[in-house]
């Protein structure tokens, strides 16, 4: 699920910069895929302000047969692969939208749907990153149970963070984040084929 992102730098970079108060910059990529570079936002080690982190989307632990791009919000705090990063290395991934595919009745191919914020605002996907894997930081995004609007397309959706909650997500103790993990932000989306 959520295996592709839509990143449109204009107006995304300007809006993120205005909303979060620091210079954010990323190139346009209408079909950002796992293993590609993705711009994330995190806090420096001293928790003073925000910083951009350009990282690779997806991890492949030694035990995994394929790349892992998502972690479930319900278990991210306890699963051995994710719990250290959830505690220490949280991030958000600003994007213009994400894609899901659905098989339509009578159609030979799946239809690709774009999920975007209804008023052309950035979406902030919750994520965790792994700073010391290989020579490049890597991240996974978090998923949750879908809202009613998204449920007809997929049984999971990205865990979205409201702009006003970004610093709380990044700076709070892990135990304080349960409300964000348990109740996804009901952000108004527009879905188009």
PDB file of C-alpha atoms in Angstrom:
ATOM      1  CA  UNK A   1       0.000   0.000   0.000  1.00  0.00           C
ATOM      2  CA  UNK A   2       1.071   3.540  -0.609  1.00  0.00           C
ATOM      3  CA  UNK A   3       3.955   2.409  -2.750  1.00  0.00           C
ATOM      4  CA  UNK A   4       4.188   5.597  -4.811  1.00  0.00           C
ATOM      5  CA  UNK A   5       4.185   9.276  -3.905  1.00  0.00           C
ATOM      6  CA  UNK A   6       3.345  12.376  -5.903  1.00  0.00           C
ATOM      7  CA  UNK A   7       5.688  15.293  -5.178  1.00  0.00           C
ATOM      8  CA  UNK A   8       5.059  18.589  -6.996  1.00  0.00           C
ATOM      9  CA  UNK A   9       7.705  21.033  -5.805  1.00  0.00           C
ATOM     10  CA  UNK A  10       5.659  24.123  -6.720  1.00  0.00           C
ATOM     11  CA  UNK A  11       3.666  24.785  -4.550  1.00  0.00           C
ATOM     12  CA  UNK A  12       4.733  22.026  -2.092  1.00  0.00           C
ATOM     13  CA  UNK A  13       8.088  23.555  -1.112  1.00  0.00           C
ATOM     14  CA  UNK A  14       6.653  27.020  -0.563  1.00  0.00           C
ATOM     15  CA  UNK A  15       3.692  25.742   1.483  1.00  0.00           C
ATOM     16  CA  UNK A  16       5.847  23.499   3.689  1.00  0.00           C
ATOM     17  CA  UNK A  17       8.300  26.364   4.217  1.00  0.00           C
ATOM     18  CA  UNK A  18       5.443  28.673   5.261  1.00  0.00           C
ATOM     19  CA  UNK A  19       3.682  26.125   7.466  1.00  0.00           C
ATOM     20  CA  UNK A  20       6.744  24.802   9.303  1.00  0.00           C
ATOM     21  CA  UNK A  21       8.955  27.886   9.294  1.00  0.00           C
ATOM     22  CA  UNK A  22      12.136  26.593   7.675  1.00  0.00           C
ATOM     23  CA  UNK A  23      13.382  26.294   4.088  1.00  0.00           C
ATOM     24  CA  UNK A  24      12.182  23.052   2.500  1.00  0.00           C
ATOM     25  CA  UNK A  25      13.307  22.090  -0.990  1.00  0.00           C
ATOM     26  CA  UNK A  26      12.667  18.983  -3.074  1.00  0.00           C
ATOM     27  CA  UNK A  27      12.425  18.286  -6.810  1.00  0.00           C
ATOM     28  CA  UNK A  28       9.194  17.342  -8.523  1.00  0.00           C
ATOM     29  CA  UNK A  29       8.645  13.608  -8.935  1.00  0.00           C
ATOM     30  CA  UNK A  30       5.138  12.608  -9.990  1.00  0.00           C
ATOM     31  CA  UNK A  31       5.926   8.927  -9.426  1.00  0.00           C
ATOM     32  CA  UNK A  32       8.336   8.683  -6.474  1.00  0.00           C
ATOM     33  CA  UNK A  33       9.020   4.997  -5.865  1.00  0.00           C
ATOM     34  CA  UNK A  34      10.591   2.946  -3.104  1.00  0.00           C
ATOM     35  CA  UNK A  35      14.416   2.940  -3.206  1.00  0.00           C
ATOM     36  CA  UNK A  36      14.386   6.490  -4.600  1.00  0.00           C
ATOM     37  CA  UNK A  37      15.446   9.542  -2.606  1.00  0.00           C
ATOM     38  CA  UNK A  38      12.713  11.274  -0.660  1.00  0.00           C
ATOM     39  CA  UNK A  39      12.875  14.534   1.290  1.00  0.00           C
ATOM     40  CA  UNK A  40      11.807  14.147   4.920  1.00  0.00           C
ATOM     41  CA  UNK A  41      11.684  16.521   7.869  1.00  0.00           C
ATOM     42  CA  UNK A  42      13.064  15.719  11.290  1.00  0.00           C
ATOM     43  CA  UNK A  43      14.649  17.442  14.253  1.00  0.00           C
ATOM     44  CA  UNK A  44      18.384  17.747  14.888  1.00  0.00           C
ATOM     45  CA  UNK A  45      19.834  15.749  17.775  1.00  0.00           C
ATOM     46  CA  UNK A  46      19.530  18.789  20.062  1.00  0.00           C
ATOM     47  CA  UNK A  47      15.809  19.093  19.168  1.00  0.00           C
ATOM     48  CA  UNK A  48      16.315  22.733  18.220  1.00  0.00           C
ATOM     49  CA  UNK A  49      14.139  23.510  15.198  1.00  0.00           C
ATOM     50  CA  UNK A  50      13.559  21.391  12.130  1.00  0.00           C
ATOM     51  CA  UNK A  51      15.846  20.085   9.425  1.00  0.00           C
ATOM     52  CA  UNK A  52      15.462  18.428   6.050  1.00  0.00           C
ATOM     53  CA  UNK A  53      16.756  14.901   5.663  1.00  0.00           C
ATOM     54  CA  UNK A  54      17.186  13.520   2.147  1.00  0.00           C
ATOM     55  CA  UNK A  55      16.925   9.783   2.515  1.00  0.00           C
ATOM     56  CA  UNK A  56      16.158   6.589   0.657  1.00  0.00           C
ATOM     57  CA  UNK A  57      12.633   5.190   0.879  1.00  0.00           C
ATOM     58  CA  UNK A  58      12.711   1.618   2.163  1.00  0.00           C
ATOM     59  CA  UNK A  59      14.904  -0.661   4.236  1.00  0.00           C
ATOM     60  CA  UNK A  60      15.993  -4.250   3.720  1.00  0.00           C
ATOM     61  CA  UNK A  61      17.091  -5.895   6.957  1.00  0.00           C
ATOM     62  CA  UNK A  62      19.248  -9.004   6.580  1.00  0.00           C
ATOM     63  CA  UNK A  63      16.319 -11.261   7.413  1.00  0.00           C
ATOM     64  CA  UNK A  64      13.973  -9.662   4.839  1.00  0.00           C
ATOM     65  CA  UNK A  65      13.538 -11.154   1.379  1.00  0.00           C
ATOM     66  CA  UNK A  66      12.398  -7.822  -0.052  1.00  0.00           C
ATOM     67  CA  UNK A  67      12.430  -4.139   0.741  1.00  0.00           C
ATOM     68  CA  UNK A  68      10.179  -2.854   3.544  1.00  0.00           C
ATOM     69  CA  UNK A  69       8.593   0.531   2.832  1.00  0.00           C
ATOM     70  CA  UNK A  70       5.890   0.735   5.520  1.00  0.00           C
ATOM     71  CA  UNK A  71       5.435  -0.032   9.209  1.00  0.00           C
ATOM     72  CA  UNK A  72       2.068  -0.420  10.895  1.00  0.00           C
ATOM     73  CA  UNK A  73       1.282   2.396  13.319  1.00  0.00           C
ATOM     74  CA  UNK A  74      -0.352  -0.090  15.684  1.00  0.00           C
ATOM     75  CA  UNK A  75       2.867  -2.066  16.229  1.00  0.00           C
ATOM     76  CA  UNK A  76       5.733   0.304  15.331  1.00  0.00           C
ATOM     77  CA  UNK A  77       6.556   0.948  19.005  1.00  0.00           C
ATOM     78  CA  UNK A  78       7.019  -2.754  19.809  1.00  0.00           C
ATOM     79  CA  UNK A  79       8.335  -4.536  16.708  1.00  0.00           C
ATOM     80  CA  UNK A  80      12.093  -5.139  17.023  1.00  0.00           C
ATOM     81  CA  UNK A  81      12.836  -3.818  13.520  1.00  0.00           C
ATOM     82  CA  UNK A  82      11.173  -0.465  14.193  1.00  0.00           C
ATOM     83  CA  UNK A  83      11.028   0.315  17.914  1.00  0.00           C
ATOM     84  CA  UNK A  84      14.436   2.020  18.243  1.00  0.00           C
ATOM     85  CA  UNK A  85      13.794   4.303  15.263  1.00  0.00           C
ATOM     86  CA  UNK A  86      10.273   5.031  16.487  1.00  0.00           C
ATOM     87  CA  UNK A  87      11.687   6.130  19.824  1.00  0.00           C
ATOM     88  CA  UNK A  88      14.616   8.183  18.502  1.00  0.00           C
ATOM     89  CA  UNK A  89      14.321   8.879  14.772  1.00  0.00           C
ATOM     90  CA  UNK A  90      10.854  10.025  13.743  1.00  0.00           C
ATOM     91  CA  UNK A  91      10.234  12.110  10.628  1.00  0.00           C
ATOM     92  CA  UNK A  92       7.473  13.337   8.347  1.00  0.00           C
ATOM     93  CA  UNK A  93       7.443  13.057   4.571  1.00  0.00           C
ATOM     94  CA  UNK A  94       5.773  16.053   2.904  1.00  0.00           C
ATOM     95  CA  UNK A  95       4.119  15.169  -0.378  1.00  0.00           C
ATOM     96  CA  UNK A  96       1.417  16.314  -2.763  1.00  0.00           C
ATOM     97  CA  UNK A  97      -0.332  12.947  -2.654  1.00  0.00           C
ATOM     98  CA  UNK A  98      -0.013   9.192  -2.905  1.00  0.00           C
ATOM     99  CA  UNK A  99      -1.314   6.507  -5.247  1.00  0.00           C
ATOM    100  CA  UNK A 100      -3.357   3.359  -4.843  1.00  0.00           C
ATOM    101  CA  UNK A 101      -4.404   0.914  -7.547  1.00  0.00           C
ATOM    102  CA  UNK A 102      -7.779  -0.808  -7.796  1.00  0.00           C
ATOM    103  CA  UNK A 103      -9.145  -3.424 -10.160  1.00  0.00           C
ATOM    104  CA  UNK A 104     -12.296  -2.045 -11.775  1.00  0.00           C
ATOM    105  CA  UNK A 105     -14.993  -4.439 -12.894  1.00  0.00           C
ATOM    106  CA  UNK A 106     -14.661  -5.298 -16.576  1.00  0.00           C
ATOM    107  CA  UNK A 107     -11.293  -3.546 -16.954  1.00  0.00           C
ATOM    108  CA  UNK A 108      -8.168  -5.521 -17.900  1.00  0.00           C
ATOM    109  CA  UNK A 109      -5.841  -3.218 -15.964  1.00  0.00           C
ATOM    110  CA  UNK A 110      -5.957  -1.726 -12.506  1.00  0.00           C
ATOM    111  CA  UNK A 111      -6.920   1.938 -12.238  1.00  0.00           C
ATOM    112  CA  UNK A 112      -4.385   4.236 -10.567  1.00  0.00           C
ATOM    113  CA  UNK A 113      -5.937   6.691  -8.073  1.00  0.00           C
ATOM    114  CA  UNK A 114      -4.260   9.803  -6.712  1.00  0.00           C
ATOM    115  CA  UNK A 115      -5.099  10.789  -3.131  1.00  0.00           C
ATOM    116  CA  UNK A 116      -4.417  14.495  -2.493  1.00  0.00           C
ATOM    117  CA  UNK A 117      -5.435  17.081   0.101  1.00  0.00           C
ATOM    118  CA  UNK A 118      -8.728  18.663  -0.985  1.00  0.00           C
ATOM    119  CA  UNK A 119      -7.411  22.250  -0.859  1.00  0.00           C
ATOM    120  CA  UNK A 120      -4.009  21.592  -2.486  1.00  0.00           C
ATOM    121  CA  UNK A 121      -2.204  21.651   0.856  1.00  0.00           C
ATOM    122  CA  UNK A 122       0.764  19.412   1.671  1.00  0.00           C
ATOM    123  CA  UNK A 123       0.216  16.010   3.189  1.00  0.00           C
ATOM    124  CA  UNK A 124       2.608  15.041   5.988  1.00  0.00           C
ATOM    125  CA  UNK A 125       3.114  11.284   6.248  1.00  0.00           C
ATOM    126  CA  UNK A 126       4.448   9.962   9.527  1.00  0.00           C
ATOM    127  CA  UNK A 127       7.692   8.077   9.180  1.00  0.00           C
ATOM    128  CA  UNK A 128      10.715   6.729  10.982  1.00  0.00           C
ATOM    129  CA  UNK A 129      14.245   6.701   9.675  1.00  0.00           C
ATOM    130  CA  UNK A 130      17.343   4.604  10.109  1.00  0.00           C
ATOM    131  CA  UNK A 131      20.377   6.897  10.126  1.00  0.00           C
ATOM    132  CA  UNK A 132      23.169   4.343   9.871  1.00  0.00           C
ATOM    133  CA  UNK A 133      22.017   1.790   7.323  1.00  0.00           C
ATOM    134  CA  UNK A 134      24.572   1.392   4.547  1.00  0.00           C
ATOM    135  CA  UNK A 135      25.960   4.841   3.790  1.00  0.00           C
ATOM    136  CA  UNK A 136      22.607   6.566   3.340  1.00  0.00           C
ATOM    137  CA  UNK A 137      19.818   7.153   5.832  1.00  0.00           C
ATOM    138  CA  UNK A 138      16.702   5.170   4.957  1.00  0.00           C
ATOM    139  CA  UNK A 139      13.085   5.512   6.032  1.00  0.00           C
ATOM    140  CA  UNK A 140       9.744   3.783   6.155  1.00  0.00           C
ATOM    141  CA  UNK A 141       6.374   5.482   6.283  1.00  0.00           C
ATOM    142  CA  UNK A 142       3.691   4.479   8.771  1.00  0.00           C
ATOM    143  CA  UNK A 143       0.303   3.104   7.809  1.00  0.00           C
ATOM    144  CA  UNK A 144      -2.960   2.886   9.695  1.00  0.00           C
ATOM    145  CA  UNK A 145      -6.544   1.722   9.276  1.00  0.00           C
ATOM    146  CA  UNK A 146      -8.215   3.767   6.539  1.00  0.00           C
ATOM    147  CA  UNK A 147     -10.749   6.516   6.981  1.00  0.00           C
ATOM    148  CA  UNK A 148     -14.208   5.848   5.578  1.00  0.00           C
ATOM    149  CA  UNK A 149     -13.273   7.816   2.451  1.00  0.00           C
ATOM    150  CA  UNK A 150     -10.152   5.704   1.765  1.00  0.00           C
ATOM    151  CA  UNK A 151     -11.491   2.296   2.834  1.00  0.00           C
ATOM    152  CA  UNK A 152     -13.150   1.586  -0.513  1.00  0.00           C
ATOM    153  CA  UNK A 153      -9.730   1.762  -2.208  1.00  0.00           C
ATOM    154  CA  UNK A 154      -7.425  -0.018   0.243  1.00  0.00           C
ATOM    155  CA  UNK A 155      -7.456  -1.641   3.689  1.00  0.00           C
ATOM    156  CA  UNK A 156      -4.563   0.608   4.859  1.00  0.00           C
ATOM    157  CA  UNK A 157      -3.583   4.238   4.353  1.00  0.00           C
ATOM    158  CA  UNK A 158      -0.652   6.456   5.327  1.00  0.00           C
ATOM    159  CA  UNK A 159      -0.661   7.833   8.867  1.00  0.00           C
ATOM    160  CA  UNK A 160      -1.167  11.530   8.151  1.00  0.00           C
ATOM    161  CA  UNK A 161      -0.019  14.213  10.569  1.00  0.00           C
ATOM    162  CA  UNK A 162      -1.659  17.648  10.611  1.00  0.00           C
ATOM    163  CA  UNK A 163       0.758  20.581  10.163  1.00  0.00           C
ATOM    164  CA  UNK A 164      -0.044  21.737  13.693  1.00  0.00           C
ATOM    165  CA  UNK A 165       1.026  18.305  15.042  1.00  0.00           C
ATOM    166  CA  UNK A 166       4.328  17.918  13.173  1.00  0.00           C
ATOM    167  CA  UNK A 167       6.531  19.235  15.993  1.00  0.00           C
ATOM    168  CA  UNK A 168       4.582  17.176  18.543  1.00  0.00           C
ATOM    169  CA  UNK A 169       5.177  14.058  16.410  1.00  0.00           C
ATOM    170  CA  UNK A 170       8.878  14.799  16.074  1.00  0.00           C
ATOM    171  CA  UNK A 171       9.712  15.981  19.602  1.00  0.00           C
ATOM    172  CA  UNK A 172       7.449  14.107  22.013  1.00  0.00           C
ATOM    173  CA  UNK A 173       8.338  11.049  24.040  1.00  0.00           C
ATOM    174  CA  UNK A 174       7.225   7.918  22.220  1.00  0.00           C
ATOM    175  CA  UNK A 175       4.655   7.075  24.923  1.00  0.00           C
ATOM    176  CA  UNK A 176       2.861  10.388  24.328  1.00  0.00           C
ATOM    177  CA  UNK A 177       2.182   9.581  20.669  1.00  0.00           C
ATOM    178  CA  UNK A 178      -0.493   6.926  21.235  1.00  0.00           C
ATOM    179  CA  UNK A 179      -3.372   9.296  20.315  1.00  0.00           C
ATOM    180  CA  UNK A 180      -1.799  10.064  16.927  1.00  0.00           C
ATOM    181  CA  UNK A 181      -1.125   6.388  16.269  1.00  0.00           C
ATOM    182  CA  UNK A 182      -4.603   5.219  17.251  1.00  0.00           C
ATOM    183  CA  UNK A 183      -6.765   7.848  15.566  1.00  0.00           C
ATOM    184  CA  UNK A 184      -5.716   8.889  12.085  1.00  0.00           C
ATOM    185  CA  UNK A 185      -6.155  12.548  11.182  1.00  0.00           C
ATOM    186  CA  UNK A 186      -9.382  12.880   9.233  1.00  0.00           C
ATOM    187  CA  UNK A 187      -7.951  15.145   6.545  1.00  0.00           C
ATOM    188  CA  UNK A 188     -10.261  15.967   3.650  1.00  0.00           C
ATOM    189  CA  UNK A 189      -8.941  14.307   0.521  1.00  0.00           C
ATOM    190  CA  UNK A 190      -9.776  14.434  -3.133  1.00  0.00           C
ATOM    191  CA  UNK A 191      -9.372  11.151  -5.029  1.00  0.00           C
ATOM    192  CA  UNK A 192      -8.924  11.140  -8.792  1.00  0.00           C
ATOM    193  CA  UNK A 193      -8.152   8.534 -11.427  1.00  0.00           C
TER     194      UNK A 193
END
